[in-house]
Amino acid sequence: MPIHRSKALVVMLTAGTWAAGRDIPTSTPVSTAGEARSPNREPICPFAKTHLPARAEIQQSGIAFILEAIMSLRITLAAIFLTPVVPVAQAQPVQAQPVQAGFERLTTPDGTELGIWYPASGTPTRQQLGLYAHEVIAGAPSDRHPLIVFSHGTGGDFAGHVDTAVALARAGFIVAALTHPGDNWRDTSRATRIEERPAALSATITYMVQTWSGRGAIDADRIGAFGFSAGGFTVLAAAGGRPDLTRLQDHCAQHPTFFDCALIKAQKRTTAPAWPNLRDARIKAIVVAAPALGFTFDRAGLADVRVPVQLWRADNDQILPTPFYADAVRGALPGKPEFHSVAGAGHFDFLAPCANPAIMPQLCKSAPGFDRAAFHASFDAAIVAFFSTKLARRRRH
C-alpha cells in the first residue's frame, strides 16, 4: 500500500465543503469483528485538508501552491456559504415520518458558529447547506435527548457531516456542530494551534446545556462527541488524551511531505508547553474518524481515555496514511475500541456526500468504484447504533 506521496496535494478546506457522492459498490458489509468494509475511493481530510491533483508536489514550491489554492477555494466557498440557507428550487416536500430532523443555525455570544439538529415532527423540506443538502423542518425539540457534539477537520466548518447529524437527530439525539474559531474555511490563522480545539468543543457543550433556547430538551448526563481528522484529535483530547507534540519533529523529519508537516511548515508555531488537562468529564462516548496526529499519542497519553470509543480508518487514506494515525490511536488506547476499517475509502470519504459533486470535485469525488453515498448509509447507521448503546438511559432499580 503506497504511503502518502507528495503527488496528492492537500489543501485546508471547509468542513462544510467536504462531501460527495462517489461511485462504490452498493453494499458496505460490516464484519462480526466490527470492521466496516467498503470499496475503492480517494483520500479524505486529516488535519482537515483537501486532496488535489498531482500538479502540486508538496515541496518548497508546493507550500506556496497550497496557499494559492486555498485562496481560490475560499472564493468558491464564500459564494456557496454566504448564500442564505433556502429550500432547493422546486423541491418537493419529503413524506412526513414520525421523527424527522429540525435544524437551527446560530452564532453564540462568543462568536462561534453552530449548526444544531434535533428530533422533530412534521414534513421536512430539502434545503441546500453549502456543498450539501439536508431534509429538515422548522420547530423545536421536546422531551429529553442525548447530546452529540461534532468537531470538523482543519479548514472545515459545521456542515461537513450533515448526513450523520440528520441520522442522529432522527434517531433521537440532539447534535451541535461548531465551526472552530481560527481553523475554518474563512479563517485558518490558528490552524496549527490544535490545543485550542478541545476547549472550543467543551465551550459548545456548555452553551448547549446552559444557554441554548432548547436546552431543556438535553439530557446532560448523556453526552457524546464525534470528530473527523483534526476533529478526531480534538475529541480524543477532550476525552482525556494527552498528546506529546514533541514527536512532531522526528515525524516531520522522516515524512516532510505529509499534510500535517506541510501545514506546520507553512504556519510556524512555537514549541508547545506541556499539554494542559483538557479532559471534559461530561463526554461519555466518542466516535473518531481518521484522527490527525495519531502518532503523538502513546499508551501513557491515552491512559485516561476511559470512555467507549468507535474508531474509523480509511484504507486508502493518502492524507493521513497507515500506520501513523488511526492505527497509532488503536494501539495506544487502554481499552479495545469498536474498530472499523473501510476498504477503498479515502480521507474525504468521511465527509457527507455532496449535493453536486461537480462544484468541488477535490472534496466530493471518490475514487472509481467507491460509492460514498452507500458507504454513508452504513457509516451513519453504525454511529447511531454506537451512541444509542453507549449513551442509553440507565434503568433505575
CSV table of N, CA and C in Angstrom, one decimal, residues 22-160:
chain,number,residue,atom,x,y,z
A,22,ARG,N,-19.7,9.4,-4.5
A,22,ARG,CA,-18.7,8.8,-5.4
A,22,ARG,C,-19.2,7.4,-5.6
A,23,ASP,N,-18.7,6.8,-6.7
A,23,ASP,CA,-19.2,5.5,-7.0
A,23,ASP,C,-18.5,4.4,-6.3
A,24,ILE,N,-19.2,3.6,-5.6
A,24,ILE,CA,-18.7,2.4,-4.9
A,24,ILE,C,-19.8,1.4,-5.0
A,25,PRO,N,-19.4,0.2,-4.6
A,25,PRO,CA,-20.4,-0.9,-4.5
A,25,PRO,C,-21.5,-0.5,-3.6
A,26,THR,N,-22.7,-1.0,-3.9
A,26,THR,CA,-23.8,-0.6,-3.1
A,26,THR,C,-23.8,-1.2,-1.7
A,27,SER,N,-23.1,-2.2,-1.4
A,27,SER,CA,-23.1,-2.8,-0.1
A,27,SER,C,-21.8,-2.4,0.6
A,28,THR,N,-21.9,-2.2,1.9
A,28,THR,CA,-20.7,-1.9,2.7
A,28,THR,C,-20.8,-2.8,3.9
A,29,PRO,N,-20.5,-4.1,3.8
A,29,PRO,CA,-20.6,-5.0,4.9
A,29,PRO,C,-19.8,-4.7,6.1
A,30,VAL,N,-20.3,-5.0,7.2
A,30,VAL,CA,-19.6,-4.8,8.5
A,30,VAL,C,-19.3,-6.2,9.0
A,31,SER,N,-18.0,-6.5,9.3
A,31,SER,CA,-17.7,-7.8,9.8
A,31,SER,C,-18.1,-8.0,11.2
A,32,THR,N,-18.1,-9.2,11.7
A,32,THR,CA,-18.5,-9.5,13.0
A,32,THR,C,-17.5,-8.9,14.0
A,33,ALA,N,-16.3,-8.6,13.5
A,33,ALA,CA,-15.3,-8.0,14.3
A,33,ALA,C,-15.5,-6.5,14.4
A,34,GLY,N,-16.5,-6.0,13.7
A,34,GLY,CA,-16.8,-4.6,13.8
A,34,GLY,C,-16.1,-3.8,12.8
A,35,GLU,N,-15.6,-4.4,11.8
A,35,GLU,CA,-14.8,-3.6,10.8
A,35,GLU,C,-15.7,-3.4,9.6
A,36,ALA,N,-16.0,-2.1,9.3
A,36,ALA,CA,-16.8,-1.7,8.2
A,36,ALA,C,-16.0,-1.8,6.9
A,37,ARG,N,-16.4,-2.5,5.9
A,37,ARG,CA,-15.7,-2.7,4.7
A,37,ARG,C,-16.4,-2.0,3.5
A,38,SER,N,-15.6,-1.2,2.8
A,38,SER,CA,-16.1,-0.6,1.6
A,38,SER,C,-15.1,-0.6,0.5
A,39,PRO,N,-15.5,-0.5,-0.7
A,39,PRO,CA,-14.5,-0.5,-1.8
A,39,PRO,C,-13.7,0.8,-2.1
A,40,ASN,N,-13.1,0.8,-3.2
A,40,ASN,CA,-12.1,1.8,-3.6
A,40,ASN,C,-12.6,3.3,-3.6
A,41,ARG,N,-11.8,4.1,-3.0
A,41,ARG,CA,-12.0,5.5,-3.0
A,41,ARG,C,-10.8,6.4,-2.9
A,42,GLU,N,-11.0,7.6,-2.6
A,42,GLU,CA,-9.9,8.6,-2.5
A,42,GLU,C,-9.7,9.1,-1.1
A,43,PRO,N,-8.6,9.7,-0.9
A,43,PRO,CA,-8.3,10.3,0.4
A,43,PRO,C,-9.3,11.3,0.9
A,44,ILE,N,-9.3,11.4,2.2
A,44,ILE,CA,-10.2,12.4,2.9
A,44,ILE,C,-9.4,13.4,3.7
A,45,CYS,N,-10.0,14.0,4.6
A,45,CYS,CA,-9.4,15.1,5.4
A,45,CYS,C,-8.8,14.6,6.7
A,46,PRO,N,-7.6,15.0,7.0
A,46,PRO,CA,-6.9,14.6,8.2
A,46,PRO,C,-7.0,15.7,9.1
A,47,PHE,N,-6.0,16.6,9.1
A,47,PHE,CA,-6.0,17.8,9.9
A,47,PHE,C,-7.1,18.6,9.4
A,48,ALA,N,-7.7,18.2,8.3
A,48,ALA,CA,-8.8,18.8,7.7
A,48,ALA,C,-8.2,19.4,6.4
A,49,LYS,N,-7.9,18.6,5.4
A,49,LYS,CA,-7.4,19.2,4.2
A,49,LYS,C,-8.0,18.6,3.0
A,50,THR,N,-7.6,19.0,1.9
A,50,THR,CA,-8.1,18.5,0.7
A,50,THR,C,-7.1,17.9,-0.2
A,51,HIS,N,-7.5,16.9,-1.0
A,51,HIS,CA,-6.6,16.2,-1.8
A,51,HIS,C,-6.8,16.7,-3.2
A,52,LEU,N,-5.8,17.3,-3.8
A,52,LEU,CA,-5.9,17.9,-5.1
A,52,LEU,C,-5.0,17.2,-6.1
A,53,PRO,N,-5.1,17.5,-7.4
A,53,PRO,CA,-4.4,16.8,-8.4
A,53,PRO,C,-2.9,16.9,-8.3
A,54,ALA,N,-2.2,16.0,-9.0
A,54,ALA,CA,-0.8,15.8,-8.9
A,54,ALA,C,0.0,17.0,-9.3
A,55,ARG,N,-0.6,18.0,-9.7
A,55,ARG,CA,0.1,19.2,-10.2
A,55,ARG,C,1.0,19.8,-9.1
A,56,ALA,N,0.6,19.6,-7.8
A,56,ALA,CA,1.4,20.1,-6.8
A,56,ALA,C,2.2,19.1,-6.0
A,57,GLU,N,3.5,19.1,-6.1
A,57,GLU,CA,4.3,18.3,-5.3
A,57,GLU,C,4.6,19.1,-4.0
A,58,ILE,N,4.3,18.5,-2.9
A,58,ILE,CA,4.5,19.3,-1.7
A,58,ILE,C,6.0,19.4,-1.3
A,59,GLN,N,6.6,20.5,-1.8
A,59,GLN,CA,8.0,20.8,-1.5
A,59,GLN,C,8.0,22.3,-1.2
A,60,GLN,N,9.1,22.9,-1.4
A,60,GLN,CA,9.1,24.4,-1.1
A,60,GLN,C,8.1,25.1,-2.0
A,61,SER,N,8.0,24.8,-3.3
A,61,SER,CA,7.0,25.4,-4.1
A,61,SER,C,5.6,24.9,-3.9
A,62,GLY,N,5.6,23.7,-3.4
A,62,GLY,CA,4.3,23.1,-3.1
A,62,GLY,C,3.5,23.9,-2.0
A,63,ILE,N,4.2,24.3,-1.0
A,63,ILE,CA,3.6,25.1,0.1
A,63,ILE,C,3.0,26.3,-0.5
A,64,ALA,N,3.7,27.0,-1.4
A,64,ALA,CA,3.2,28.2,-1.9
A,64,ALA,C,1.9,27.9,-2.7
A,65,PHE,N,1.9,26.8,-3.4
A,65,PHE,CA,0.7,26.4,-4.2
A,65,PHE,C,-0.4,26.2,-3.3
A,66,ILE,N,-0.2,25.5,-2.2
A,66,ILE,CA,-1.3,25.3,-1.3
A,66,ILE,C,-2.0,26.6,-0.9
A,67,LEU,N,-1.1,27.6,-0.5
A,67,LEU,CA,-1.7,28.8,-0.1
A,67,LEU,C,-2.5,29.5,-1.2
A,68,GLU,N,-2.0,29.4,-2.5
A,68,GLU,CA,-2.7,29.9,-3.6
A,68,GLU,C,-4.0,29.2,-3.8
A,69,ALA,N,-4.0,27.8,-3.7
A,69,ALA,CA,-5.2,27.1,-3.9
A,69,ALA,C,-6.2,27.4,-2.8
A,70,ILE,N,-5.8,27.6,-1.6
A,70,ILE,CA,-6.7,27.9,-0.5
A,70,ILE,C,-7.5,29.2,-0.9
A,71,MET,N,-6.8,30.2,-1.4
A,71,MET,CA,-7.4,31.4,-1.8
A,71,MET,C,-8.5,31.2,-2.8
A,72,SER,N,-8.2,30.4,-3.9
A,72,SER,CA,-9.2,30.2,-4.9
A,72,SER,C,-10.4,29.4,-4.4
A,73,LEU,N,-10.1,28.5,-3.5
A,73,LEU,CA,-11.2,27.7,-2.9
A,73,LEU,C,-12.1,28.6,-2.0
A,74,ARG,N,-11.5,29.5,-1.3
A,74,ARG,CA,-12.3,30.4,-0.4
A,74,ARG,C,-13.3,31.2,-1.2
A,75,ILE,N,-12.8,31.6,-2.4
A,75,ILE,CA,-13.8,32.4,-3.2
A,75,ILE,C,-15.0,31.5,-3.6
A,76,THR,N,-14.7,30.3,-4.0
A,76,THR,CA,-15.8,29.4,-4.3
A,76,THR,C,-16.7,29.1,-3.2
A,77,LEU,N,-16.1,28.9,-2.0
A,77,LEU,CA,-16.8,28.5,-0.8
A,77,LEU,C,-17.6,29.7,-0.3
A,78,ALA,N,-17.0,30.9,-0.4
A,78,ALA,CA,-17.7,32.1,0.0
A,78,ALA,C,-19.0,32.3,-0.8
A,79,ALA,N,-19.0,32.0,-2.1
A,79,ALA,CA,-20.1,32.1,-2.9
A,79,ALA,C,-21.2,31.2,-2.4
A,80,ILE,N,-20.8,30.0,-2.0
A,80,ILE,CA,-21.8,29.0,-1.5
A,80,ILE,C,-22.3,29.3,-0.1
A,81,PHE,N,-21.4,29.5,0.8
A,81,PHE,CA,-21.8,29.6,2.2
A,81,PHE,C,-22.4,31.0,2.6
A,82,LEU,N,-22.1,32.0,1.9
A,82,LEU,CA,-22.7,33.3,2.2
A,82,LEU,C,-24.1,33.5,1.7
A,83,THR,N,-24.5,32.4,0.9
A,83,THR,CA,-25.9,32.5,0.4
A,83,THR,C,-26.8,31.9,1.5
A,84,PRO,N,-27.9,32.6,1.8
A,84,PRO,CA,-28.8,32.1,2.9
A,84,PRO,C,-29.3,30.7,2.6
A,85,VAL,N,-29.5,29.9,3.7
A,85,VAL,CA,-30.0,28.5,3.5
A,85,VAL,C,-31.4,28.6,3.1
A,86,VAL,N,-31.7,28.1,1.9
A,86,VAL,CA,-33.1,28.1,1.4
A,86,VAL,C,-33.5,26.8,0.9
A,87,PRO,N,-34.8,26.5,0.7
A,87,PRO,CA,-35.2,25.3,0.1
A,87,PRO,C,-34.7,25.1,-1.3
A,88,VAL,N,-34.3,23.9,-1.7
A,88,VAL,CA,-33.9,23.7,-3.0
A,88,VAL,C,-35.0,24.0,-4.0
A,89,ALA,N,-34.7,24.7,-5.1
A,89,ALA,CA,-35.7,25.2,-6.0
A,89,ALA,C,-36.5,24.0,-6.5
A,90,GLN,N,-37.9,24.2,-6.5
A,90,GLN,CA,-38.8,23.3,-7.0
A,90,GLN,C,-38.8,21.9,-6.3
A,91,ALA,N,-38.1,21.8,-5.1
A,91,ALA,CA,-38.0,20.6,-4.4
A,91,ALA,C,-39.4,20.2,-3.8
A,92,GLN,N,-39.7,19.0,-3.9
A,92,GLN,CA,-41.0,18.6,-3.3
A,92,GLN,C,-40.8,18.2,-1.8
A,93,PRO,N,-41.7,18.5,-0.9
A,93,PRO,CA,-41.6,18.1,0.5
A,93,PRO,C,-41.4,16.6,0.5
A,94,VAL,N,-40.6,16.1,1.5
A,94,VAL,CA,-40.4,14.7,1.7
A,94,VAL,C,-41.6,14.2,2.6
A,95,GLN,N,-42.0,13.0,2.3
A,95,GLN,CA,-43.1,12.4,3.1
A,95,GLN,C,-42.8,12.5,4.6
A,96,ALA,N,-43.8,12.9,5.3
A,96,ALA,CA,-43.7,13.0,6.8
A,96,ALA,C,-43.5,11.7,7.4
A,97,GLN,N,-42.6,11.6,8.4
A,97,GLN,CA,-42.4,10.4,9.2
A,97,GLN,C,-42.5,10.8,10.7
A,98,PRO,N,-42.6,9.8,11.5
A,98,PRO,CA,-42.8,10.1,13.0
A,98,PRO,C,-41.7,11.0,13.6
A,99,VAL,N,-40.5,10.7,13.2
A,99,VAL,CA,-39.4,11.5,13.7
A,99,VAL,C,-38.6,12.0,12.6
A,100,GLN,N,-38.4,13.4,12.5
A,100,GLN,CA,-37.6,14.0,11.5
A,100,GLN,C,-36.5,14.8,12.2
A,101,ALA,N,-35.8,15.6,11.4
A,101,ALA,CA,-34.8,16.4,12.0
A,101,ALA,C,-35.1,17.9,11.8
A,102,GLY,N,-35.1,18.6,13.0
A,102,GLY,CA,-35.2,20.0,12.9
A,102,GLY,C,-33.8,20.6,12.8
A,103,PHE,N,-33.7,21.8,12.4
A,103,PHE,CA,-32.4,22.4,12.2
A,103,PHE,C,-32.4,23.9,12.5
A,104,GLU,N,-31.3,24.3,13.2
A,104,GLU,CA,-31.1,25.7,13.5
A,104,GLU,C,-29.6,26.1,13.4
A,105,ARG,N,-29.4,27.2,12.8
A,105,ARG,CA,-28.0,27.7,12.6
A,105,ARG,C,-27.9,29.0,13.4
A,106,LEU,N,-26.9,29.2,14.2
A,106,LEU,CA,-26.8,30.4,15.0
A,106,LEU,C,-25.3,30.7,15.3
A,107,THR,N,-25.2,31.8,15.9
A,107,THR,CA,-23.9,32.3,16.4
A,107,THR,C,-24.0,32.5,17.9
A,108,THR,N,-23.1,31.9,18.7
A,108,THR,CA,-23.1,32.0,20.1
A,108,THR,C,-22.6,33.4,20.5
A,109,PRO,N,-22.8,33.8,21.8
A,109,PRO,CA,-22.4,35.1,22.2
A,109,PRO,C,-20.9,35.4,22.1
A,110,ASP,N,-20.1,34.3,22.1
A,110,ASP,CA,-18.6,34.5,21.9
A,110,ASP,C,-18.2,34.4,20.4
A,111,GLY,N,-19.2,34.4,19.5
A,111,GLY,CA,-18.9,34.5,18.1
A,111,GLY,C,-18.7,33.1,17.4
A,112,THR,N,-19.0,32.0,18.0
A,112,THR,CA,-18.8,30.7,17.4
A,112,THR,C,-20.1,30.3,16.6
A,113,GLU,N,-19.9,29.9,15.4
A,113,GLU,CA,-21.0,29.4,14.6
A,113,GLU,C,-21.3,28.0,14.9
A,114,LEU,N,-22.6,27.7,15.1
A,114,LEU,CA,-23.1,26.4,15.4
A,114,LEU,C,-24.2,26.0,14.4
A,115,GLY,N,-24.2,24.7,14.0
A,115,GLY,CA,-25.3,24.1,13.4
A,115,GLY,C,-25.9,23.1,14.3
A,116,ILE,N,-27.3,23.1,14.6
A,116,ILE,CA,-27.9,22.3,15.6
A,116,ILE,C,-29.0,21.5,14.9
A,117,TRP,N,-29.0,20.2,15.1
A,117,TRP,CA,-30.1,19.3,14.6
A,117,TRP,C,-30.7,18.6,15.8
A,118,TYR,N,-32.0,18.4,15.7
A,118,TYR,CA,-32.7,17.8,16.8
A,118,TYR,C,-34.0,17.1,16.3
A,119,PRO,N,-34.5,16.1,17.1
A,119,PRO,CA,-35.7,15.4,16.8
A,119,PRO,C,-36.9,16.3,16.6
A,120,ALA,N,-37.7,16.1,15.6
A,120,ALA,CA,-38.8,17.0,15.4
A,120,ALA,C,-39.9,16.2,14.6
A,121,SER,N,-41.1,16.7,14.6
A,121,SER,CA,-42.2,16.0,13.8
A,121,SER,C,-42.7,17.0,12.7
A,122,GLY,N,-43.1,16.4,11.6
A,122,GLY,CA,-43.6,17.2,10.6
A,122,GLY,C,-43.1,16.7,9.2
A,123,THR,N,-43.4,17.5,8.2
A,123,THR,CA,-43.0,17.2,6.8
A,123,THR,C,-41.7,18.0,6.5
A,124,PRO,N,-40.6,17.3,6.3
A,124,PRO,CA,-39.3,18.1,6.0
A,124,PRO,C,-39.3,18.6,4.6
A,125,THR,N,-38.4,19.6,4.4
A,125,THR,CA,-38.2,20.2,3.1
A,125,THR,C,-36.7,20.1,2.9
A,126,ARG,N,-36.3,19.7,1.6
A,126,ARG,CA,-34.9,19.6,1.3
A,126,ARG,C,-34.3,21.0,1.1
A,127,GLN,N,-33.2,21.3,1.9
A,127,GLN,CA,-32.6,22.6,1.8
A,127,GLN,C,-31.1,22.4,1.5
A,128,GLN,N,-30.6,23.4,0.8
A,128,GLN,CA,-29.2,23.5,0.4
A,128,GLN,C,-28.4,24.0,1.6
A,129,LEU,N,-27.2,23.4,1.9
A,129,LEU,CA,-26.4,23.9,3.0
A,129,LEU,C,-25.0,23.8,2.5
A,130,GLY,N,-24.5,24.8,1.9
A,130,GLY,CA,-23.1,24.8,1.3
A,130,GLY,C,-23.0,23.8,0.2
A,131,LEU,N,-22.1,22.9,0.3
A,131,LEU,CA,-21.9,21.8,-0.7
A,131,LEU,C,-22.9,20.7,-0.5
A,132,TYR,N,-23.7,20.8,0.6
A,132,TYR,CA,-24.5,19.7,0.9
A,132,TYR,C,-26.0,20.1,0.9
A,133,ALA,N,-26.8,19.1,1.1
A,133,ALA,CA,-28.3,19.3,1.2
A,133,ALA,C,-28.8,18.4,2.3
A,134,HIS,N,-29.8,18.9,3.0
A,134,HIS,CA,-30.4,18.0,4.1
A,134,HIS,C,-31.9,18.3,4.1
A,135,GLU,N,-32.6,17.3,4.6
A,135,GLU,CA,-34.1,17.3,4.7
A,135,GLU,C,-34.5,17.6,6.1
A,136,VAL,N,-34.9,18.8,6.4
A,136,VAL,CA,-35.2,19.2,7.8
A,136,VAL,C,-36.5,20.0,7.9
A,137,ILE,N,-36.9,20.3,9.1
A,137,ILE,CA,-38.1,21.1,9.3
A,137,ILE,C,-37.8,22.2,10.3
A,138,ALA,N,-38.7,23.1,10.4
A,138,ALA,CA,-38.6,24.2,11.5
A,138,ALA,C,-39.3,23.7,12.7
A,139,GLY,N,-39.0,24.1,13.8
A,139,GLY,CA,-39.7,23.6,15.0
A,139,GLY,C,-38.8,23.7,16.2
A,140,ALA,N,-39.1,23.0,17.2
A,140,ALA,CA,-38.3,23.0,18.5
A,140,ALA,C,-38.3,21.6,19.1
A,141,PRO,N,-37.3,21.2,19.7
A,141,PRO,CA,-37.2,19.8,20.3
A,141,PRO,C,-38.1,19.7,21.6
A,142,SER,N,-38.5,18.5,21.9
A,142,SER,CA,-39.3,18.3,23.1
A,142,SER,C,-38.7,17.0,23.8
A,143,ASP,N,-39.3,16.7,24.9
A,143,ASP,CA,-38.8,15.5,25.6
A,143,ASP,C,-37.3,15.7,26.1
A,144,ARG,N,-36.6,14.6,26.4
A,144,ARG,CA,-35.2,14.7,26.8
A,144,ARG,C,-34.4,13.9,25.9
A,145,HIS,N,-33.3,14.4,25.4
A,145,HIS,CA,-32.5,13.7,24.4
A,145,HIS,C,-31.0,13.8,24.7
A,146,PRO,N,-30.2,12.8,24.3
A,146,PRO,CA,-28.7,12.9,24.5
A,146,PRO,C,-28.2,13.9,23.5
A,147,LEU,N,-27.1,14.5,23.9
A,147,LEU,CA,-26.4,15.5,23.0
A,147,LEU,C,-25.1,14.9,22.5
A,148,ILE,N,-24.9,15.1,21.1
A,148,ILE,CA,-23.7,14.8,20.5
A,148,ILE,C,-23.1,16.0,19.9
A,149,VAL,N,-21.8,16.3,20.2
A,149,VAL,CA,-21.1,17.5,19.7
A,149,VAL,C,-20.2,17.0,18.6
A,150,PHE,N,-20.1,17.8,17.5
A,150,PHE,CA,-19.3,17.5,16.3
A,150,PHE,C,-18.1,18.4,16.2
A,151,SER,N,-16.9,17.9,15.9
A,151,SER,CA,-15.7,18.7,15.6
A,151,SER,C,-15.2,18.3,14.2
A,152,HIS,N,-15.1,19.3,13.4
A,152,HIS,CA,-14.7,19.1,12.0
A,152,HIS,C,-13.2,19.1,11.8
A,153,GLY,N,-12.7,18.9,10.6
A,153,GLY,CA,-11.3,18.9,10.3
A,153,GLY,C,-10.7,20.3,10.0
A,154,THR,N,-9.4,20.3,9.8
A,154,THR,CA,-8.8,21.6,9.5
A,154,THR,C,-9.4,22.3,8.3
A,155,GLY,N,-9.7,23.6,8.5
A,155,GLY,CA,-10.2,24.3,7.4
A,155,GLY,C,-11.6,24.0,7.0
A,156,GLY,N,-12.3,23.3,7.8
A,156,GLY,CA,-13.7,23.0,7.5
A,156,GLY,C,-14.7,23.9,8.2
A,157,ASP,N,-15.9,23.3,8.4
A,157,ASP,CA,-16.9,24.1,9.2
A,157,ASP,C,-18.0,23.1,9.7
A,158,PHE,N,-19.1,23.6,10.3
A,158,PHE,CA,-20.1,22.8,10.9
A,158,PHE,C,-20.8,21.9,10.0
A,159,ALA,N,-20.8,22.1,8.7
A,159,ALA,CA,-21.7,21.4,7.8
A,159,ALA,C,-21.1,20.1,7.2
A,160,GLY,N,-19.9,19.8,7.5
A,160,GLY,CA,-19.2,18.7,6.8
A,160,GLY,C,-19.8,17.3,7.0
